[in-house]
Amino acid sequence: MKKLTLFSIFLAAVVIILGAYTRLTDAGLGCPDWPGCYGNLTVPLSEEKVLQANAAFPERPVEAFKAWNEMIHRYFAGALGLCVLAIAIIAVRQRDKGTPVKLPLLLLGLIIFQAALGMWTVTLNLLPVVVMGHLLGGFSVISCLFILYLRLRNTAGGAPKTKQAPIASAMHVQGITDLPQTKTFQRNLKLFAFVGLGVLVTQIALGGWTSANYAALACTEMPVCESGWQERIDIAGAFSVPDADNYEFGAHDYGERVTMHIVHRFGAVVTFLYLLALGINVLVSRNATNKQKYVSAFMLVALCTQVALGLSNIIFMLPLAVAVMHNAVAAVLLLSLLNLIFTVFRILENDQVFNSEKQSKAPFSVSEPLQGAYRKQQAFRNKQAFRNQQARNTSLHESEYASLLGSFQDPLSGSTSSHILPKALGGFHG
């Protein structure tokens, strides 16, 4: 199941890249129906099938390049759906072995909803809300798969959680001696990492909204936009859905697209500064583990790469390869932040296991009344054992003394006497 999950992560990454490529090549409606393409399982290529397709959809004649982009994306998405279904079935069958069940079932429901969003993307003619939701759904699927893989890898095939190394051992390896301070740092890191996750997801949603409304090139100058952008700001219009029969190539006016682009830029600055501060804080802290520092360093590299790709999109007028990589690195950045959060959960969870083990080894250290009762009981047992030992010693001495007397023989008659002293010559009895 772990290998299947890892393969599904790779497949989900391919689907995200293909989805971005399909959107950026304006192939979202390359096949105007769903799930087939002009009523076929593949793109119609023969002259007869092309004529039939054009007759069935006269408003959208066949464009083989765009149609293949759309269908290849659907093929890979379908394969991902089958993998997620297999993961859910395996999880249910192996639930008695400690295999996670809720997350695979959540993944199955998510992939079904994602398929519905893909259908609505076509049937609703690229409605921006649906397109952005489809993008976020893809990121959600790969995130859940990644978390499932981390759980499967860290449980080592379903091993009990209590067998994992406690926090004291992990901190000892790092040379950290102030354990309370370390736990405080980990709890604070958990909070700030979750805030960073919210900031990053919001920024990804802003990027999806900008792309879905074809506003990526609304501003082509730095650092904000062309001169006079302040007069064009329209927040309400930028984040509304205008009435239109077809949303291909956008339905908002120029001022609303400028607003989308500027908000996305400001969101990029906020996201960059926050995640930069978070990553540097982990790197310089002596209360962070080596793994957390490694994950933070990787996150910072992905963050800087993402900013460079975003700037390249503006400077070089949205090159296709750069725009696709901008989507892919956003997914990598999201997964690295999730990995950092997962390490915090593992440390805090191991700390709880360690504390419970300590309490189970000292059951009478819970409260003073229990300690007093335990001491009294031990004192009574010790006194009783001492008395029993004295009784055994006394009985032993008496038996040895009787044996000594019984073995004393009369020197004249050779008979055994029960008297303490033998009869003397002329005796004291005479």
Coordinates of C-alpha atoms in Angstrom, one line a residue:
M1 CA 0.0 0.0 0.0
K2 CA 2.9 2.3 0.7
K3 CA 4.4 1.8 -2.8
L4 CA 0.9 2.3 -4.3
T5 CA 0.5 5.6 -2.4
L6 CA 3.9 6.8 -3.5
F7 CA 3.1 6.0 -7.1
S8 CA -0.2 7.8 -6.7
I9 CA 1.7 10.9 -5.5
F10 CA 3.8 10.9 -8.6
L11 CA 0.6 10.4 -10.7
A12 CA -1.1 13.3 -8.9
A13 CA 1.9 15.5 -9.6
V14 CA 1.7 14.6 -13.3
V15 CA -2.1 15.4 -13.3
I16 CA -1.4 18.8 -11.8
I17 CA 1.3 19.6 -14.4
L18 CA -1.0 18.4 -17.2
G19 CA -3.9 20.4 -15.9
A20 CA -1.8 23.6 -15.9
Y21 CA -0.5 22.8 -19.4
T22 CA -4.1 22.3 -20.6
R23 CA -5.3 25.5 -19.0
L24 CA -2.3 27.6 -20.3
T25 CA -2.7 26.2 -23.9
D26 CA -6.3 27.3 -23.8
A27 CA -7.3 23.6 -24.2
G28 CA -9.8 23.5 -21.4
L29 CA -12.6 23.1 -23.9
G30 CA -10.5 21.1 -26.4
C31 CA -13.2 18.5 -26.0
P32 CA -16.6 20.1 -25.6
D33 CA -18.2 17.0 -24.0
W34 CA -17.3 14.8 -21.0
P35 CA -15.9 12.2 -20.4
G36 CA -15.3 11.4 -24.0
C37 CA -14.1 13.7 -26.8
Y38 CA -16.8 14.5 -29.4
G39 CA -18.5 11.3 -28.5
N40 CA -15.4 9.2 -28.8
L41 CA -13.0 7.7 -26.3
T42 CA -10.1 9.3 -28.2
V43 CA -9.7 12.4 -30.3
P44 CA -11.4 12.0 -33.7
L45 CA -8.7 11.9 -36.4
S46 CA -10.2 10.3 -39.4
E47 CA -11.9 12.6 -41.9
E48 CA -15.2 10.9 -41.4
K49 CA -15.1 11.3 -37.6
V50 CA -14.0 14.9 -37.8
L51 CA -16.9 15.7 -40.0
Q52 CA -19.3 14.0 -37.6
A53 CA -17.7 15.8 -34.6
N54 CA -18.0 19.2 -36.4
A55 CA -21.6 18.5 -37.2
A56 CA -22.4 17.6 -33.6
F57 CA -20.5 20.6 -32.2
P58 CA -20.6 23.3 -34.9
E59 CA -19.7 26.1 -32.4
R60 CA -16.4 24.3 -31.6
P61 CA -14.7 22.5 -34.5
V62 CA -12.1 19.9 -33.8
E63 CA -8.6 21.1 -33.0
A64 CA -6.5 18.0 -32.6
F65 CA -3.7 19.6 -30.5
K66 CA -6.1 21.1 -27.9
A67 CA -8.2 17.9 -27.9
W68 CA -5.2 15.7 -27.2
N69 CA -4.1 18.0 -24.4
E70 CA -7.5 17.6 -22.7
M71 CA -7.8 13.9 -23.3
I72 CA -4.3 13.0 -22.0
H73 CA -5.1 15.0 -18.9
R74 CA -8.3 13.0 -18.5
Y75 CA -6.5 9.7 -19.0
F76 CA -4.0 10.4 -16.3
A77 CA -6.8 11.7 -14.0
G78 CA -8.7 8.5 -14.5
A79 CA -5.7 6.4 -13.7
L80 CA -5.2 8.4 -10.5
G81 CA -8.8 7.7 -9.6
L82 CA -8.4 4.0 -10.0
C83 CA -5.3 4.1 -7.8
V84 CA -7.1 6.0 -5.1
L85 CA -10.0 3.5 -5.3
A86 CA -7.5 0.6 -4.9
I87 CA -5.9 2.4 -1.9
A88 CA -9.3 2.7 -0.2
I89 CA -10.2 -0.9 -0.8
I90 CA -6.8 -2.1 0.6
A91 CA -7.2 0.2 3.6
V92 CA -10.7 -1.2 4.5
R93 CA -9.5 -4.8 4.1
Q94 CA -6.4 -4.2 6.3
R95 CA -8.1 -2.0 8.9
D96 CA -7.5 -4.7 11.6
K97 CA -3.7 -4.3 11.0
G98 CA -3.7 -0.7 12.0
T99 CA -3.8 0.7 8.5
P100 CA -5.4 4.2 8.2
V101 CA -8.9 4.0 6.9
K102 CA -10.4 7.5 7.3
L103 CA -7.9 9.3 5.2
P104 CA -8.1 6.8 2.2
L105 CA -11.9 7.1 2.3
L106 CA -11.6 10.9 2.4
L107 CA -9.3 10.6 -0.6
L108 CA -11.9 8.5 -2.5
G109 CA -14.6 11.1 -1.8
L110 CA -12.3 13.9 -2.8
I111 CA -11.3 12.2 -6.1
I112 CA -15.0 11.7 -6.9
F113 CA -15.7 15.3 -6.3
Q114 CA -12.7 16.3 -8.3
A115 CA -14.0 14.3 -11.2
A116 CA -17.3 16.2 -10.9
L117 CA -15.4 19.5 -11.0
G118 CA -13.7 18.3 -14.1
M119 CA -17.0 17.6 -15.7
W120 CA -18.5 21.0 -14.6
T121 CA -15.4 22.8 -16.0
V122 CA -16.4 21.6 -19.5
T123 CA -20.2 21.7 -19.2
L124 CA -20.2 25.2 -17.5
N125 CA -17.7 26.6 -20.1
L126 CA -14.8 27.3 -17.8
L127 CA -16.7 29.0 -15.0
P128 CA -13.9 30.6 -13.0
V129 CA -15.2 29.4 -9.6
V130 CA -15.2 25.8 -10.9
V131 CA -11.8 26.1 -12.6
M132 CA -10.2 27.5 -9.4
G133 CA -12.0 24.8 -7.3
H134 CA -10.6 22.1 -9.7
L135 CA -7.1 23.5 -9.2
L136 CA -7.5 23.5 -5.4
G137 CA -9.0 20.0 -5.6
G138 CA -5.9 18.7 -7.3
F139 CA -3.7 20.2 -4.6
S140 CA -5.9 18.7 -2.0
V141 CA -5.6 15.2 -3.5
I142 CA -1.8 15.3 -3.7
S143 CA -1.6 16.7 -0.1
C144 CA -3.8 13.9 1.3
L145 CA -1.8 11.3 -0.6
F146 CA 1.4 12.8 0.8
I147 CA 0.1 12.8 4.4
L148 CA -1.0 9.2 4.0
Y149 CA 2.4 8.2 2.7
L150 CA 4.1 9.9 5.7
R151 CA 1.8 8.0 8.1
L152 CA 2.4 4.7 6.4
R153 CA 6.2 5.2 6.3
N154 CA 6.4 6.3 10.0
T155 CA 4.3 3.4 11.3
A156 CA 6.7 0.9 9.7
G157 CA 4.1 -1.4 8.3
G158 CA 1.5 -1.0 11.1
A159 CA 3.8 -1.1 14.1
P160 CA 2.3 0.1 17.4
K161 CA 2.9 3.8 18.1
T162 CA 4.2 3.0 21.6
K163 CA 7.3 1.4 20.1
Q164 CA 8.4 4.6 18.5
A165 CA 11.3 6.5 20.1
P166 CA 10.1 9.0 22.7
I167 CA 11.0 12.7 22.6
A168 CA 13.7 12.3 25.2
S169 CA 15.7 10.1 22.9
A170 CA 15.2 12.3 19.9
M171 CA 16.2 15.4 21.8
H172 CA 19.2 13.6 23.3
V173 CA 20.5 12.9 19.8
Q174 CA 20.2 16.6 19.0
G175 CA 22.1 17.6 22.1
I176 CA 19.1 19.4 23.5
T177 CA 18.8 19.3 27.3
D178 CA 16.1 21.8 28.1
L179 CA 13.1 19.6 27.3
P180 CA 10.3 22.0 28.5
Q181 CA 11.7 24.7 26.3
T182 CA 11.9 22.3 23.4
K183 CA 8.2 21.3 23.8
T184 CA 7.2 24.9 24.0
F185 CA 9.1 25.6 20.8
Q186 CA 7.4 22.6 19.0
R187 CA 3.9 23.8 20.1
N188 CA 4.6 27.3 18.9
L189 CA 6.0 25.9 15.6
K190 CA 2.8 23.9 15.2
L191 CA 0.7 27.0 15.5
F192 CA 2.8 29.2 13.2
A193 CA 3.2 26.4 10.6
F194 CA -0.6 26.1 10.5
V195 CA -0.9 29.8 10.0
G196 CA 1.7 29.5 7.2
L197 CA -0.4 26.7 5.6
G198 CA -3.4 29.0 5.6
V199 CA -1.4 31.8 4.0
L200 CA 0.0 29.5 1.4
V201 CA -3.3 27.9 0.5
T202 CA -4.9 31.4 0.2
Q203 CA -2.1 32.5 -2.2
I204 CA -2.5 29.3 -4.3
A205 CA -6.3 30.1 -4.5
L206 CA -5.5 33.7 -5.6
G207 CA -3.2 32.3 -8.3
G208 CA -5.8 30.0 -9.5
W209 CA -8.4 32.8 -9.6
T210 CA -5.9 35.0 -11.6
S211 CA -5.2 32.2 -14.0
A212 CA -8.9 31.1 -14.4
N213 CA -9.8 34.7 -15.4
Y214 CA -6.8 35.1 -17.8
A215 CA -5.4 37.9 -15.7
A216 CA -1.8 36.7 -15.6
L217 CA -0.6 39.4 -18.0
A218 CA -2.9 42.2 -16.8
C219 CA 0.2 43.8 -15.3
T220 CA 3.5 43.6 -17.1
E221 CA 5.6 46.2 -15.1
M222 CA 7.3 46.1 -11.8
P223 CA 7.0 46.4 -8.8
V224 CA 3.2 46.7 -8.8
C225 CA 1.7 47.5 -12.2
E226 CA 1.5 50.1 -15.0
S227 CA 1.0 53.7 -14.0
G228 CA -2.4 54.6 -12.9
W229 CA -3.2 51.2 -11.4
Q230 CA -4.6 52.9 -8.2
E231 CA -7.6 54.2 -10.2
R232 CA -8.4 50.8 -11.7
I233 CA -8.7 48.9 -8.4
D234 CA -12.1 47.2 -8.1
I235 CA -12.1 44.5 -5.4
A236 CA -15.8 43.8 -5.6
G237 CA -15.8 43.3 -9.3
A238 CA -12.5 41.3 -9.4
F239 CA -13.9 38.7 -7.0
S240 CA -17.3 38.3 -8.6
V241 CA -18.6 36.1 -11.4
P242 CA -20.1 38.1 -14.2
D243 CA -22.9 36.7 -16.4
A244 CA -21.6 35.1 -19.6
D245 CA -22.4 32.2 -21.9
N246 CA -18.7 31.3 -22.2
Y247 CA -15.8 32.2 -19.8
E248 CA -13.0 31.2 -22.1
F249 CA -10.4 34.0 -22.3
G250 CA -12.1 35.7 -19.4
A251 CA -15.3 37.7 -18.9
H252 CA -14.0 40.5 -16.5
D253 CA -13.0 44.0 -17.7
Y254 CA -9.4 45.2 -17.6
G255 CA -9.6 47.0 -14.3
E256 CA -11.0 43.9 -12.6
R257 CA -8.2 41.8 -14.0
V258 CA -5.6 44.3 -12.9
T259 CA -7.0 44.1 -9.4
M260 CA -6.7 40.3 -9.4
H261 CA -3.1 40.5 -10.5
I262 CA -2.2 43.1 -7.9
V263 CA -3.8 41.2 -5.1
H264 CA -2.0 38.1 -6.2
R265 CA 1.3 40.0 -6.2
F266 CA 0.7 41.4 -2.7
G267 CA -0.3 37.9 -1.5
A268 CA 3.0 36.6 -2.9
V269 CA 5.0 39.2 -0.9
V270 CA 3.1 38.3 2.3
T271 CA 3.5 34.6 1.7
F272 CA 7.2 35.0 0.9
L273 CA 8.0 37.0 4.0
Y274 CA 6.0 34.8 6.4
L275 CA 7.4 31.4 5.1
L276 CA 10.9 32.9 5.0
A277 CA 10.7 34.0 8.6
L278 CA 9.3 30.6 9.6
G279 CA 12.0 28.6 7.8
I280 CA 14.8 30.8 9.1
N281 CA 13.4 30.5 12.6
V282 CA 13.5 26.7 12.4
L283 CA 17.1 26.7 10.9
V284 CA 18.6 28.8 13.7
S285 CA 16.7 27.3 16.6
R286 CA 18.5 24.8 18.8
N287 CA 15.2 23.3 19.8
A288 CA 14.5 22.0 16.2
T289 CA 15.5 18.6 15.1
N290 CA 17.9 18.0 12.2
K291 CA 15.0 16.6 10.1
Q292 CA 13.0 19.8 10.7
K293 CA 16.0 21.9 9.7
Y294 CA 16.4 19.8 6.5
V295 CA 12.7 20.2 5.7
S296 CA 12.8 23.9 6.4
A297 CA 15.9 24.3 4.1
F298 CA 14.1 22.5 1.3
M299 CA 11.1 24.7 1.8
L300 CA 13.1 27.8 1.6
V301 CA 14.7 26.6 -1.7
A302 CA 11.2 25.9 -3.1
L303 CA 10.0 29.3 -1.9
C304 CA 12.8 31.2 -3.6
T305 CA 12.4 29.2 -6.7
Q306 CA 8.7 30.0 -6.8
V307 CA 9.3 33.7 -6.4
A308 CA 11.9 33.6 -9.2
L309 CA 9.4 31.8 -11.5
G310 CA 6.7 34.3 -10.7
L311 CA 9.0 37.2 -11.6
S312 CA 10.0 35.4 -14.8
N313 CA 6.3 35.1 -15.7
I314 CA 6.0 38.9 -15.6
I315 CA 9.4 39.8 -17.2
F316 CA 9.3 37.2 -20.0
M317 CA 5.5 37.6 -20.7
L318 CA 4.3 34.2 -19.3
P319 CA 6.4 31.6 -21.1
L320 CA 4.6 28.3 -21.2
A321 CA 7.3 26.2 -19.5
V322 CA 7.8 28.8 -16.7
A323 CA 4.1 29.1 -16.1
V324 CA 3.7 25.3 -15.8
M325 CA 6.7 25.1 -13.5
H326 CA 5.1 27.8 -11.4
N327 CA 2.2 25.5 -10.7
A328 CA 4.4 22.5 -10.0
V329 CA 6.7 24.3 -7.6
A330 CA 3.6 25.6 -5.7
A331 CA 2.7 22.0 -5.1
V332 CA 6.2 21.2 -3.9
L333 CA 6.2 24.2 -1.6
L334 CA 2.8 23.0 -0.1
L335 CA 4.1 19.5 0.5
S336 CA 7.3 20.7 2.2
L337 CA 5.2 22.8 4.6
L338 CA 3.0 19.8 5.3
N339 CA 6.1 17.7 5.9
L340 CA 7.3 20.2 8.5
I341 CA 3.9 20.2 10.2
F342 CA 4.0 16.4 10.3
T343 CA 7.4 16.3 12.0
V344 CA 6.0 18.5 14.8
F345 CA 3.0 16.2 15.2
R346 CA 5.3 13.2 15.5
I347 CA 7.5 14.8 18.2
L348 CA 4.5 16.0 20.2
E349 CA 2.9 12.5 19.9
N350 CA 6.1 10.7 21.0
D351 CA 6.3 13.1 23.9
Q352 CA 2.8 12.0 25.0
V353 CA 3.7 8.4 24.7
F354 CA 6.9 8.9 26.7
N355 CA 5.0 10.7 29.5
S356 CA 2.3 7.9 29.6
E357 CA 5.1 5.3 29.9
K358 CA 6.6 7.2 32.8
Q359 CA 3.3 7.4 34.6
S360 CA 2.7 3.7 34.1
K361 CA 6.0 2.8 35.7
A362 CA 5.3 4.9 38.8
P363 CA 1.6 4.3 39.6
F364 CA 1.8 5.6 43.2
S365 CA 3.3 8.9 42.3
V366 CA 0.0 10.3 41.3
S367 CA -1.2 11.7 44.6
E368 CA 0.0 12.0 48.2
P369 CA -2.9 10.0 49.7
L370 CA -2.0 7.0 47.5
Q371 CA 1.7 7.4 48.5
G372 CA 0.8 7.3 52.2
A373 CA -1.3 4.2 51.9
Y374 CA 1.4 2.5 49.9
R375 CA 4.0 3.3 52.6
K376 CA 1.8 2.0 55.4
Q377 CA 1.1 -1.2 53.5
Q378 CA 4.8 -1.7 52.9
A379 CA 5.7 -1.0 56.6
F380 CA 3.1 -3.5 57.7
R381 CA 4.4 -6.2 55.3
N382 CA 8.0 -5.6 56.4
K383 CA 7.0 -5.9 60.2
Q384 CA 5.0 -9.1 59.5
A385 CA 7.9 -10.6 57.6
F386 CA 10.3 -9.7 60.5
R387 CA 8.1 -11.4 63.0
N388 CA 7.8 -14.5 60.8
Q389 CA 11.5 -14.6 60.5
Q390 CA 12.0 -14.4 64.3
A391 CA 9.5 -17.2 64.8
R392 CA 11.3 -19.4 62.3
N393 CA 14.7 -18.6 64.0
T394 CA 13.3 -19.5 67.5
S395 CA 11.9 -22.8 66.3
L396 CA 15.1 -23.6 64.6
H397 CA 17.2 -23.0 67.8
E398 CA 14.8 -25.1 70.0
S399 CA 15.0 -28.1 67.6
E400 CA 18.8 -27.9 67.5
Y401 CA 19.0 -27.7 71.3
A402 CA 16.7 -30.7 71.7
S403 CA 18.7 -32.6 69.2
L404 CA 21.9 -31.8 71.2
L405 CA 20.4 -33.0 74.5
G406 CA 19.0 -36.2 72.9
S407 CA 22.3 -37.1 71.5
F408 CA 24.2 -37.0 74.9
Q409 CA 25.0 -40.6 76.2
D410 CA 25.8 -41.9 79.7
P411 CA 29.6 -42.6 79.8
L412 CA 29.0 -45.7 82.1
S413 CA 26.0 -47.4 80.6
G414 CA 26.2 -46.0 77.2
S415 CA 22.5 -45.2 77.3
T416 CA 21.0 -42.0 76.3
S417 CA 19.9 -39.8 79.1
S418 CA 17.3 -37.2 79.1
H419 CA 18.8 -35.4 82.0
I420 CA 20.9 -32.3 81.6
L421 CA 23.7 -33.8 83.8
P422 CA 24.8 -37.4 83.9
K423 CA 24.8 -39.4 87.2
A424 CA 28.2 -39.1 88.9
L425 CA 30.0 -41.8 90.8
G426 CA 28.6 -41.8 94.3
G427 CA 26.2 -39.4 92.7
F428 CA 24.3 -36.6 94.1
H429 CA 21.4 -39.0 94.4
G430 CA 23.0 -41.2 97.0

